Short mmCIF file of C-alpha atoms in Angstrom, two decimals:
data_model
loop_
_atom_site.label_atom_id
_atom_site.label_comp_id
_atom_site.label_asym_id
_atom_site.label_seq_id
_atom_site.Cartn_x
_atom_site.Cartn_y
_atom_site.Cartn_z
CA UNK D 162 -56.42 -86.34 -83.22
CA UNK D 163 -59.09 -86.77 -80.69
CA UNK D 164 -61.64 -86.35 -83.47
CA UNK D 165 -59.98 -89.06 -85.27
CA UNK D 166 -59.69 -91.00 -82.46
CA UNK D 167 -63.38 -91.02 -81.71
CA UNK D 168 -64.32 -91.62 -85.17
CA UNK D 169 -62.04 -94.92 -85.05
CA UNK D 170 -63.83 -95.89 -81.88
CA UNK D 171 -67.39 -95.13 -83.36
CA UNK D 172 -66.07 -97.30 -86.32
CA UNK D 173 -65.32 -99.99 -83.96
CA UNK D 174 -68.39 -99.89 -82.40
CA UNK D 175 -67.21 -98.92 -78.93
CA UNK D 176 -69.24 -95.69 -78.97
CA UNK D 177 -72.54 -97.16 -80.11
CA UNK D 178 -75.77 -95.67 -78.63
CA UNK D 179 -73.34 -93.14 -76.52
CA UNK D 180 -74.33 -89.39 -76.49
CA UNK D 181 -72.04 -86.65 -78.25
CA UNK D 182 -69.50 -85.80 -75.83
CA UNK D 183 -70.37 -82.04 -74.52
CA UNK D 184 -68.06 -79.23 -74.45
CA UNK D 185 -65.78 -79.10 -71.69
CA UNK D 186 -67.28 -76.22 -69.91
CA UNK D 187 -70.75 -77.83 -69.87
CA UNK D 188 -69.26 -81.08 -68.17
CA UNK D 189 -67.44 -78.41 -65.72
CA UNK D 190 -70.90 -76.81 -64.91
CA UNK D 191 -72.33 -80.22 -64.51
CA UNK D 192 -70.01 -81.15 -61.95
CA UNK D 193 -70.30 -78.00 -60.03
CA UNK D 194 -74.41 -78.43 -60.13
CA UNK D 195 -73.73 -81.86 -58.49
CA UNK D 196 -71.34 -80.89 -55.87
CA UNK D 197 -73.97 -78.19 -54.80
CA UNK D 198 -77.15 -80.43 -55.20
CA UNK D 199 -75.49 -83.14 -52.96
CA UNK D 200 -74.25 -80.53 -50.04
CA UNK D 201 -77.72 -78.97 -50.19
CA UNK D 202 -79.06 -82.42 -49.16
CA UNK D 203 -76.54 -82.71 -46.42
CA UNK D 204 -79.19 -82.98 -43.68
CA UNK D 205 -81.34 -85.56 -45.25
CA UNK D 206 -78.12 -87.83 -45.83
CA UNK D 207 -76.93 -87.25 -42.51
CA UNK D 208 -80.10 -88.34 -41.08
CA UNK D 209 -80.41 -91.45 -43.16
CA UNK D 210 -76.80 -92.64 -42.43
CA UNK D 211 -77.41 -92.09 -38.75
CA UNK D 212 -80.71 -93.98 -38.65
CA UNK D 213 -78.72 -96.68 -40.42
CA UNK D 214 -75.78 -96.50 -37.86
CA UNK D 215 -78.35 -96.82 -34.75
CA UNK D 216 -79.98 -100.02 -36.59
CA UNK D 217 -76.66 -101.54 -36.69
CA UNK D 218 -77.75 -105.04 -38.63
CA UNK D 219 -75.49 -107.58 -39.38
CA UNK D 220 -75.19 -109.28 -42.91
CA UNK D 221 -78.42 -110.56 -44.52
CA UNK D 222 -80.31 -109.24 -41.42
CA UNK D 223 -80.33 -105.58 -42.72
CA UNK D 224 -84.02 -105.43 -43.19
CA UNK D 225 -84.69 -101.75 -41.88
CA UNK D 226 -81.31 -100.39 -43.59
CA UNK D 227 -82.09 -101.91 -47.00
CA UNK D 228 -85.76 -100.50 -46.84
CA UNK D 229 -84.71 -97.09 -46.13
CA UNK D 230 -82.48 -97.05 -48.90
CA UNK D 231 -84.98 -98.51 -50.94
CA UNK D 232 -87.57 -95.93 -50.02
CA UNK D 233 -85.26 -93.05 -50.55
CA UNK D 234 -84.58 -94.07 -54.06
CA UNK D 235 -88.01 -95.04 -54.94
CA UNK D 236 -89.25 -91.62 -53.48
CA UNK D 237 -86.63 -90.01 -56.14
CA UNK D 238 -87.86 -91.90 -59.08
CA UNK D 239 -85.81 -94.98 -59.35
CA UNK D 240 -87.77 -98.14 -59.89
CA UNK D 241 -86.58 -100.88 -57.49
CA UNK D 242 -86.28 -104.48 -57.75
CA UNK D 243 -86.13 -106.09 -54.44
CA UNK D 244 -84.95 -109.43 -53.17
CA UNK D 245 -82.60 -110.00 -55.94
CA UNK D 246 -80.41 -112.98 -56.19
CA UNK D 247 -82.71 -114.91 -53.41
CA UNK D 248 -81.35 -112.37 -50.81
CA UNK D 249 -84.34 -110.59 -49.02
CA UNK D 250 -82.08 -107.64 -48.47
CA UNK D 251 -80.61 -107.20 -51.79
CA UNK D 252 -81.84 -104.59 -54.54
CA UNK D 253 -81.33 -103.12 -57.90
CA UNK D 254 -82.69 -99.36 -58.40
CA UNK D 255 -82.49 -98.49 -62.04
CA UNK D 256 -83.34 -95.15 -63.61
CA UNK D 257 -82.84 -93.89 -67.27
CA UNK D 258 -82.46 -95.59 -70.58
CA UNK D 259 -79.87 -96.74 -72.99
CA UNK D 260 -76.03 -96.69 -72.89
CA UNK D 261 -74.09 -96.21 -71.25
CA UNK D 262 -74.88 -98.13 -67.99
CA UNK D 263 -73.44 -97.06 -64.84
CA UNK D 264 -73.82 -99.10 -61.68
CA UNK D 265 -72.75 -98.02 -58.12
CA UNK D 266 -72.51 -100.19 -55.18
CA UNK D 267 -74.20 -99.57 -51.89
CA UNK D 268 -73.16 -101.35 -48.60
CA UNK D 269 -75.03 -101.27 -45.25
CA UNK D 270 -74.28 -104.32 -43.08
CA UNK D 271 -72.69 -103.90 -39.51
CA UNK D 272 -70.28 -106.07 -37.69
CA UNK D 273 -70.91 -108.09 -34.56
CA UNK D 274 -69.64 -107.50 -31.58
CA UNK D 275 -68.74 -103.65 -32.23
CA UNK D 276 -71.55 -101.86 -30.28
CA UNK D 277 -70.23 -98.53 -29.28
CA UNK D 278 -71.51 -95.18 -28.63
CA UNK D 279 -70.67 -91.87 -30.65
CA UNK D 280 -68.16 -90.98 -28.36
CA UNK D 281 -64.34 -90.47 -27.57
CA UNK D 282 -64.24 -93.20 -24.86
CA UNK D 283 -65.05 -97.20 -25.60
CA UNK D 284 -68.94 -97.51 -24.33
CA UNK D 285 -71.00 -100.07 -25.78
CA UNK D 286 -74.93 -99.04 -26.59
CA UNK D 287 -77.06 -100.87 -24.13
CA UNK D 288 -78.89 -103.70 -25.49
CA UNK D 289 -77.19 -103.52 -28.97
CA UNK D 290 -74.19 -106.19 -30.04
CA UNK D 291 -73.31 -104.82 -33.33
CA UNK D 292 -71.81 -101.65 -34.70
CA UNK D 293 -70.79 -99.92 -38.03
CA UNK D 294 -67.08 -100.49 -37.61
CA UNK D 295 -66.56 -100.66 -41.40
CA UNK D 296 -68.70 -97.12 -42.02
CA UNK D 297 -71.17 -99.18 -44.10
CA UNK D 298 -74.03 -96.73 -42.86
CA UNK D 299 -72.08 -94.08 -44.72
CA UNK D 300 -71.36 -96.14 -47.76
CA UNK D 301 -74.90 -97.25 -48.34
CA UNK D 302 -75.95 -93.49 -47.98
CA UNK D 303 -73.40 -91.91 -50.20
CA UNK D 304 -73.79 -94.25 -52.88
CA UNK D 305 -77.53 -93.52 -52.83
CA UNK D 306 -76.78 -89.99 -53.06
CA UNK D 307 -74.64 -89.94 -55.65
CA UNK D 308 -77.06 -92.31 -57.80
CA UNK D 309 -80.01 -89.79 -57.07
CA UNK D 310 -77.82 -86.70 -58.48
CA UNK D 311 -76.97 -88.64 -61.61
CA UNK D 312 -80.60 -89.45 -62.22
CA UNK D 313 -81.72 -86.07 -61.69
CA UNK D 314 -79.11 -84.74 -64.41
CA UNK D 315 -80.65 -87.32 -66.35
CA UNK D 316 -84.05 -86.29 -65.90
CA UNK D 317 -83.30 -82.75 -66.70
CA UNK D 318 -81.66 -83.75 -69.96
CA UNK D 319 -78.14 -82.89 -69.49
CA UNK D 320 -76.96 -86.62 -69.23
CA UNK D 321 -78.15 -89.59 -70.96
CA UNK D 322 -77.80 -93.17 -69.99
CA UNK D 323 -78.91 -95.62 -67.32
CA UNK D 324 -78.39 -95.54 -63.51
CA UNK D 325 -78.42 -98.99 -61.38
CA UNK D 326 -77.86 -98.60 -57.88
CA UNK D 327 -76.88 -101.80 -56.21
CA UNK D 328 -78.05 -102.55 -52.69
CA UNK D 329 -75.42 -105.22 -51.71
CA UNK D 330 -75.62 -107.07 -48.29
CA UNK D 331 -73.45 -108.95 -46.23
CA UNK D 332 -70.05 -107.55 -47.79
CA UNK D 333 -68.39 -108.46 -44.26
CA UNK D 334 -67.92 -112.37 -44.83
CA UNK D 335 -71.30 -113.22 -46.39
CA UNK D 336 -70.12 -112.45 -49.85
CA UNK D 337 -73.71 -110.99 -50.93
CA UNK D 338 -72.19 -109.18 -54.44
CA UNK D 339 -70.96 -112.82 -55.41
CA UNK D 340 -74.46 -114.07 -55.49
CA UNK D 341 -75.25 -111.16 -57.41
CA UNK D 342 -72.79 -111.35 -59.76
CA UNK D 343 -73.47 -115.30 -60.18
CA UNK D 344 -77.42 -114.37 -61.20
CA UNK D 345 -76.32 -111.75 -64.24
CA UNK D 346 -77.26 -108.71 -62.42
CA UNK D 347 -74.24 -106.93 -63.88
CA UNK D 348 -74.82 -108.22 -67.32
CA UNK D 349 -74.88 -105.13 -69.77
CA UNK D 350 -73.32 -102.87 -67.24
CA UNK D 351 -70.62 -100.72 -68.69
CA UNK D 352 -68.79 -99.23 -65.67
CA UNK D 353 -69.25 -99.63 -61.66
CA UNK D 354 -68.29 -97.03 -59.08
CA UNK D 355 -67.86 -97.71 -55.44
CA UNK D 356 -66.08 -96.41 -52.30
CA UNK D 357 -65.30 -97.21 -48.59
CA UNK D 358 -64.95 -95.12 -45.66
CA UNK D 359 -61.42 -94.90 -44.45
CA UNK D 360 -58.94 -92.52 -42.44
CA UNK D 361 -57.68 -91.07 -45.54
CA UNK D 362 -58.72 -89.46 -49.02
CA UNK D 363 -57.37 -90.98 -52.49
CA UNK D 364 -58.72 -93.06 -55.39
CA UNK D 365 -58.66 -96.87 -54.40
CA UNK D 366 -55.52 -98.91 -55.81
CA UNK D 367 -55.50 -101.23 -53.20
CA UNK D 368 -54.67 -105.04 -53.83
CA UNK D 369 -57.11 -106.62 -51.85
CA UNK D 370 -57.02 -110.41 -51.20
CA UNK D 371 -59.05 -113.42 -52.29
CA UNK D 372 -60.58 -115.25 -49.88
CA UNK D 373 -62.51 -118.75 -48.79
CA UNK D 374 -64.47 -119.08 -45.73
CA UNK D 375 -66.08 -122.30 -44.07
CA UNK D 376 -67.89 -123.22 -40.65
CA UNK D 377 -66.08 -126.73 -40.01
CA UNK D 378 -68.35 -128.60 -37.52
CA UNK D 379 -67.01 -131.40 -35.43
CA UNK D 380 -69.65 -134.28 -33.96
CA UNK D 381 -68.56 -136.29 -31.06
CA UNK D 382 -70.27 -138.23 -28.14
CA UNK D 383 -71.37 -136.61 -25.05
CA UNK D 384 -70.32 -138.11 -21.79
CA UNK D 385 -69.63 -137.18 -18.05
CA UNK D 386 -66.35 -135.53 -18.18
CA UNK D 387 -65.28 -137.11 -15.08
CA UNK D 388 -67.33 -139.99 -14.30
CA UNK D 389 -66.96 -141.89 -17.82
CA UNK D 390 -64.72 -139.74 -20.02
CA UNK D 391 -63.75 -142.80 -21.95
CA UNK D 392 -67.09 -143.25 -23.21
CA UNK D 393 -67.07 -139.83 -24.86
CA UNK D 394 -65.56 -138.30 -28.02
CA UNK D 395 -64.77 -134.41 -27.60
CA UNK D 396 -66.00 -132.52 -30.52
CA UNK D 397 -63.83 -129.86 -29.14
CA UNK D 398 -60.84 -132.02 -29.55
CA UNK D 399 -61.75 -132.28 -33.12
CA UNK D 400 -61.84 -128.12 -33.56
CA UNK D 401 -58.62 -128.08 -31.22
CA UNK D 402 -56.57 -130.56 -33.21
CA UNK D 403 -57.44 -128.74 -36.59
CA UNK D 404 -56.48 -125.33 -35.23
CA UNK D 405 -52.96 -126.96 -33.92
CA UNK D 406 -52.54 -128.47 -37.29
CA UNK D 407 -53.31 -125.30 -38.99
CA UNK D 408 -51.06 -123.55 -36.88
CA UNK D 409 -48.27 -125.68 -37.52
CA UNK D 410 -49.00 -125.46 -41.33
CA UNK D 411 -48.33 -121.81 -41.41
CA UNK D 412 -44.74 -122.37 -41.78
CA UNK D 413 -45.44 -124.30 -45.10
CA UNK D 414 -47.65 -121.87 -47.00
CA UNK D 415 -46.93 -118.87 -49.08
CA UNK D 416 -45.76 -116.05 -46.78
CA UNK D 417 -48.54 -113.70 -48.24
CA UNK D 418 -51.28 -116.29 -47.09
CA UNK D 419 -53.47 -114.92 -44.24
CA UNK D 420 -55.48 -117.49 -42.10
CA UNK D 421 -57.85 -116.81 -39.21
CA UNK D 422 -60.61 -118.28 -37.20
CA UNK D 423 -62.56 -118.10 -34.12
CA UNK D 424 -64.55 -121.00 -32.19
CA UNK D 425 -68.21 -120.15 -32.47
CA UNK D 426 -69.16 -123.38 -30.49
CA UNK D 427 -67.05 -125.12 -28.18
CA UNK D 428 -69.51 -126.98 -25.69
CA UNK D 429 -71.88 -125.83 -22.96
CA UNK D 430 -70.21 -126.98 -19.87
CA UNK D 431 -66.44 -128.28 -18.91
CA UNK D 432 -68.08 -131.35 -17.05
CA UNK D 433 -69.97 -132.35 -20.41
CA UNK D 434 -67.71 -133.90 -23.06
CA UNK D 435 -68.93 -131.82 -26.04
CA UNK D 436 -70.79 -133.48 -28.91
CA UNK D 437 -70.89 -130.67 -31.02
CA UNK D 438 -68.07 -127.90 -31.75
CA UNK D 439 -67.43 -125.50 -34.64
CA UNK D 440 -64.98 -123.17 -35.84
CA UNK D 441 -65.26 -120.60 -38.63
CA UNK D 442 -62.30 -120.01 -41.01
CA UNK D 443 -61.00 -117.47 -43.28
CA UNK D 444 -58.26 -118.37 -46.10
CA UNK D 445 -56.88 -115.34 -47.98
CA UNK D 446 -53.93 -114.81 -50.33
CA UNK D 447 -53.41 -112.16 -53.25
CA UNK D 448 -53.97 -115.06 -55.72
CA UNK D 449 -57.19 -116.91 -55.94
CA UNK D 450 -55.60 -120.12 -57.06
CA UNK D 451 -53.39 -120.34 -53.63
CA UNK D 452 -56.50 -119.65 -52.01
CA UNK D 453 -58.02 -122.71 -53.21
CA UNK D 454 -54.67 -125.03 -52.57
CA UNK D 455 -54.38 -123.84 -49.20
CA UNK D 456 -58.20 -124.14 -48.23
CA UNK D 457 -57.99 -127.52 -49.49
CA UNK D 458 -54.94 -128.29 -47.20
CA UNK D 459 -57.29 -126.92 -44.16
CA UNK D 460 -60.05 -129.23 -45.40
CA UNK D 461 -57.51 -132.17 -45.04
CA UNK D 462 -56.56 -131.27 -41.93
CA UNK D 463 -60.16 -130.95 -40.63
CA UNK D 464 -60.61 -134.47 -41.98
CA UNK D 465 -57.29 -135.73 -40.19
CA UNK D 466 -58.58 -133.89 -36.76
CA UNK D 467 -61.87 -136.05 -36.98
CA UNK D 468 -59.87 -139.15 -37.35
CA UNK D 469 -57.60 -138.67 -34.68
CA UNK D 470 -60.06 -137.62 -32.06
CA UNK D 471 -62.77 -140.35 -33.15
CA UNK D 472 -65.59 -137.64 -34.18
CA UNK D 473 -66.86 -136.85 -37.57
CA UNK D 474 -66.83 -133.59 -39.54
CA UNK D 475 -68.64 -131.76 -42.12
CA UNK D 476 -68.30 -128.09 -43.24
CA UNK D 477 -70.22 -125.47 -45.13
CA UNK D 478 -68.76 -123.27 -47.39
CA UNK D 479 -69.79 -119.52 -45.95
CA UNK D 480 -68.01 -117.13 -48.40
CA UNK D 481 -65.66 -116.88 -51.39
CA UNK D 482 -64.17 -113.72 -53.13
CA UNK D 483 -61.94 -112.74 -55.79
CA UNK D 484 -59.22 -110.16 -55.41
CA UNK D 485 -59.67 -107.06 -56.68
CA UNK D 486 -58.86 -106.24 -60.20
CA UNK D 487 -57.67 -102.34 -60.55
CA UNK D 488 -58.41 -100.38 -63.34
CA UNK D 489 -55.86 -97.69 -63.70
CA UNK D 490 -57.68 -95.67 -66.45
CA UNK D 491 -60.94 -95.30 -64.35
CA UNK D 492 -58.89 -94.61 -60.70
CA UNK D 493 -56.92 -91.60 -62.10
CA UNK D 494 -60.50 -90.24 -63.33
CA UNK D 495 -61.68 -90.52 -59.87
CA UNK D 496 -58.69 -89.41 -58.33
CA UNK D 497 -58.82 -86.18 -60.12
CA UNK D 498 -62.52 -85.67 -59.08
CA UNK D 499 -61.56 -86.32 -55.62
CA UNK D 500 -58.76 -83.69 -55.84
CA UNK D 501 -61.39 -81.49 -57.32
CA UNK D 502 -64.23 -81.91 -54.21
CA UNK D 503 -61.36 -81.77 -51.50
CA UNK D 504 -60.95 -83.57 -48.20
CA UNK D 505 -62.59 -82.98 -44.70
CA UNK D 506 -62.27 -80.04 -42.74
CA UNK D 507 -62.97 -80.23 -38.92
CA UNK D 508 -64.66 -77.76 -36.54
CA UNK D 509 -62.53 -77.08 -33.25
CA UNK D 510 -64.84 -79.44 -31.81
CA UNK D 511 -64.41 -82.04 -33.82
CA UNK D 512 -60.23 -81.35 -33.78
CA UNK D 513 -60.59 -81.96 -30.09
CA UNK D 514 -62.67 -84.99 -30.51
CA UNK D 515 -60.07 -86.49 -32.95
CA UNK D 516 -57.09 -86.06 -30.57
CA UNK D 517 -58.87 -87.62 -28.00
CA UNK D 518 -59.81 -90.43 -30.26
CA UNK D 519 -55.81 -90.88 -31.54
CA UNK D 520 -54.94 -91.08 -27.73
CA UNK D 521 -57.10 -94.18 -27.34
CA UNK D 522 -55.27 -96.02 -30.49
CA UNK D 523 -51.99 -96.75 -28.88
CA UNK D 524 -49.75 -95.96 -31.61
CA UNK D 525 -48.45 -92.94 -33.32
CA UNK D 526 -51.06 -91.43 -35.81
CA UNK D 527 -51.08 -88.75 -38.68
CA UNK D 528 -51.99 -85.37 -37.76
CA UNK D 529 -55.95 -84.71 -37.37
CA UNK D 530 -55.76 -82.18 -39.85
CA UNK D 531 -54.45 -84.34 -42.65
CA UNK D 532 -57.95 -85.38 -43.05
CA UNK D 533 -58.20 -82.13 -45.58
CA UNK D 534 -55.61 -83.50 -47.74
CA UNK D 535 -55.98 -85.72 -50.68
CA UNK D 536 -53.28 -88.59 -50.79
CA UNK D 537 -51.03 -89.07 -53.97
CA UNK D 538 -52.15 -91.43 -56.40
CA UNK D 539 -50.73 -94.51 -55.77
CA UNK D 540 -50.75 -98.68 -55.60
CA UNK D 541 -50.78 -100.05 -52.13
CA UNK D 542 -51.36 -103.53 -50.52
CA UNK D 543 -54.62 -103.91 -49.17
CA UNK D 544 -54.76 -106.50 -46.62
CA UNK D 545 -58.62 -107.17 -46.45
CA UNK D 546 -60.93 -108.81 -49.02
CA UNK D 547 -63.92 -107.55 -50.54
CA UNK D 548 -66.87 -109.11 -52.76
CA UNK D 549 -66.42 -106.22 -54.78
CA UNK D 550 -63.76 -108.15 -56.24
CA UNK D 551 -66.01 -110.16 -58.13
CA UNK D 552 -67.93 -107.36 -59.64
CA UNK D 553 -64.45 -106.28 -60.95
CA UNK D 554 -63.94 -109.49 -62.68
CA UNK D 555 -67.22 -108.96 -64.85
CA UNK D 556 -67.25 -105.09 -65.41
CA UNK D 557 -64.92 -102.51 -65.02
CA UNK D 558 -64.68 -101.09 -61.55
CA UNK D 559 -63.48 -98.01 -59.88
CA UNK D 560 -63.52 -97.23 -55.97
CA UNK D 561 -62.75 -94.15 -53.94
CA UNK D 562 -61.53 -93.83 -50.05
CA UNK D 563 -62.54 -90.89 -47.76
CA UNK D 564 -61.77 -89.74 -44.43
CA UNK D 565 -64.87 -90.41 -42.77
CA UNK D 566 -62.51 -91.43 -39.42
CA UNK D 567 -59.90 -89.69 -37.68
CA UNK D 568 -56.85 -90.12 -39.17
CA UNK D 569 -55.17 -93.35 -38.04
CA UNK D 570 -58.11 -95.20 -36.72
CA UNK D 571 -58.15 -98.59 -38.11
CA UNK D 572 -61.18 -100.42 -39.41
CA UNK D 573 -63.10 -102.69 -37.25
CA UNK D 574 -62.62 -100.77 -34.37
CA UNK D 575 -64.73 -99.10 -31.62
CA UNK D 576 -63.03 -95.81 -32.56
CA UNK D 577 -64.18 -96.27 -36.32
CA UNK D 578 -67.80 -97.18 -35.13
CA UNK D 579 -67.75 -93.81 -32.98
CA UNK D 580 -66.52 -91.81 -35.87
CA UNK D 581 -69.17 -93.31 -38.08
CA UNK D 582 -71.87 -92.11 -36.05
CA UNK D 583 -70.75 -88.51 -35.82
CA UNK D 584 -70.73 -85.15 -37.95
CA UNK D 585 -67.01 -86.30 -38.76
CA UNK D 586 -68.64 -89.42 -40.72
CA UNK D 587 -71.26 -87.53 -42.55
CA UNK D 588 -68.47 -85.01 -43.68
CA UNK D 589 -66.48 -87.60 -45.19
CA UNK D 590 -69.41 -89.54 -46.61
CA UNK D 591 -70.53 -86.30 -48.70
CA UNK D 592 -66.84 -85.99 -49.98
CA UNK D 593 -67.48 -89.62 -51.20
CA UNK D 594 -71.04 -88.96 -52.55
CA UNK D 595 -70.01 -85.75 -54.59
CA UNK D 596 -66.49 -87.26 -55.96
CA UNK D 597 -68.73 -90.54 -57.15
CA UNK D 598 -71.20 -88.25 -58.84
CA UNK D 599 -68.68 -86.70 -60.71
CA UNK D 600 -67.04 -89.90 -61.79
CA UNK D 601 -70.15 -90.82 -63.31
CA UNK D 602 -70.63 -87.58 -65.12
CA UNK D 603 -67.32 -88.29 -66.94
CA UNK D 604 -68.42 -91.86 -67.48
CA UNK D 605 -71.65 -90.82 -69.11
CA UNK D 606 -70.26 -87.94 -70.91
CA UNK D 607 -66.70 -89.26 -72.25
CA UNK D 608 -66.64 -92.36 -74.49
CA UNK D 609 -63.06 -92.51 -74.71
CA UNK D 610 -62.66 -92.58 -71.01
CA UNK D 611 -65.11 -95.82 -70.93
CA UNK D 612 -63.62 -97.33 -74.27
CA UNK D 613 -59.73 -97.05 -72.52
CA UNK D 614 -61.22 -98.71 -69.28
CA UNK D 615 -62.92 -101.43 -71.15
CA UNK D 616 -59.68 -102.01 -73.21
CA UNK D 617 -57.77 -102.28 -69.85
CA UNK D 618 -60.32 -104.19 -68.23
CA UNK D 619 -60.33 -106.90 -71.28
CA UNK D 620 -56.58 -107.16 -71.22
CA UNK D 621 -56.22 -107.61 -67.26
CA UNK D 622 -58.85 -110.26 -67.35
CA UNK D 623 -57.43 -112.10 -70.35
CA UNK D 624 -58.75 -115.71 -70.90
CA UNK D 625 -60.00 -116.14 -67.32
CA UNK D 626 -63.31 -117.27 -67.24
CA UNK D 627 -64.91 -116.01 -63.93
CA UNK D 628 -66.60 -118.87 -61.64
CA UNK D 629 -67.45 -117.99 -58.07
CA UNK D 630 -65.13 -119.38 -55.43
CA UNK D 631 -67.92 -120.18 -53.19
CA UNK D 632 -69.40 -122.31 -55.77
CA UNK D 633 -73.25 -123.16 -56.34
CA UNK D 634 -74.29 -123.07 -52.88
CA UNK D 635 -77.22 -120.40 -51.92
CA UNK D 636 -76.82 -117.50 -49.99
CA UNK D 637 -75.61 -118.15 -46.58
CA UNK D 638 -78.42 -115.91 -45.17
CA UNK D 639 -77.74 -117.37 -41.48
CA UNK D 640 -74.16 -117.13 -41.35
CA UNK D 641 -74.39 -114.62 -38.51
CA UNK D 642 -76.45 -117.02 -36.60
#
């Protein structure tokens, strides 16, 4: 039956240029080798991750982080194209030839305002204002490690195909991957593998939210706030009026919607009527069309706020991402590989550290030892957004989550930064690297898996024609300024 199925796929052109399926025993041997090879380079990868952790560079400013990962790939035989999609810190590293073409995503941007030492008490690093609260120092390193291992197996003649490692900056609100998708950098890729740091281990079957973001800028007239306030027009009033109207609007939008904002500039002195003020907005929803509708209402509110306060307003789209299109076929394969690799085992010292971290959370957390287990396969609500969503609408995409943080630790917290700079983070990172490499082996050796995943992808996309939510704007390289 399997032979007949493969012949049918071949006649349909789905297996063109794909190598013959190797015996199961050979695939298992390759997977065992991959696990051993990656573990053997534990120290090297740990040092890379910790260096990126210490750089803590925010979106589109990850100069040293990107250069370090590029060097590692070049030193291991990849050809690297840097500065792609008009983004100085983006790159594509390629090795091999022919089909299938497997992509691996690598992130490395940090978050502003999360400076933290690698300890169990909240304590910023002197002189550093950012931190890896989402563990992207681990993300980029593990993805590079998986790519290097698959390249090694191709060079040894044990696999056939092409590996592309994508250096993707500014995932945190900058939508870096969207520009790379828009530039056609994923054209011709058969499947994409990625992962993300987390507090548990499982295949990523999370319903992430579509997202649009913008900075609304109000312009008024400066004046002495006490001596001649009537001569001024407060840009901050415009911002506050917008925020008030949006907060009233929350009652009258789909309940799954998430809207959040920060005032990035509210003026410089209380006794000066602010002539400029700025607020940074996110609008999220599981459905991209609802995001467009709600965002349009926020724009209308901003226009009304300007009219009512005698100011003027302009806005700049900063980012926009699709929801994440899940591929159950690939996710189940990734889950099996994750179960083969196993979770994270802590030393007695790490268990003690973990209990201190959990005590600082202020809410109940799972047992620290649960990091050693693999969570059952399940579809869950995500809550956040990711620019991987745009990739998932142009190529079959699969992700993994591994326990790089103590169980119970939320992302974007000082506790996550601390774990990402510890051996705890490195151990979880290696789990991800191994599981991604094993999933890559499956994709390079099993044409029926790729064919089934492609069929599911096409069915899910349907007649939808991909169009970036951020339009045709150039990369927002200064959005963290």
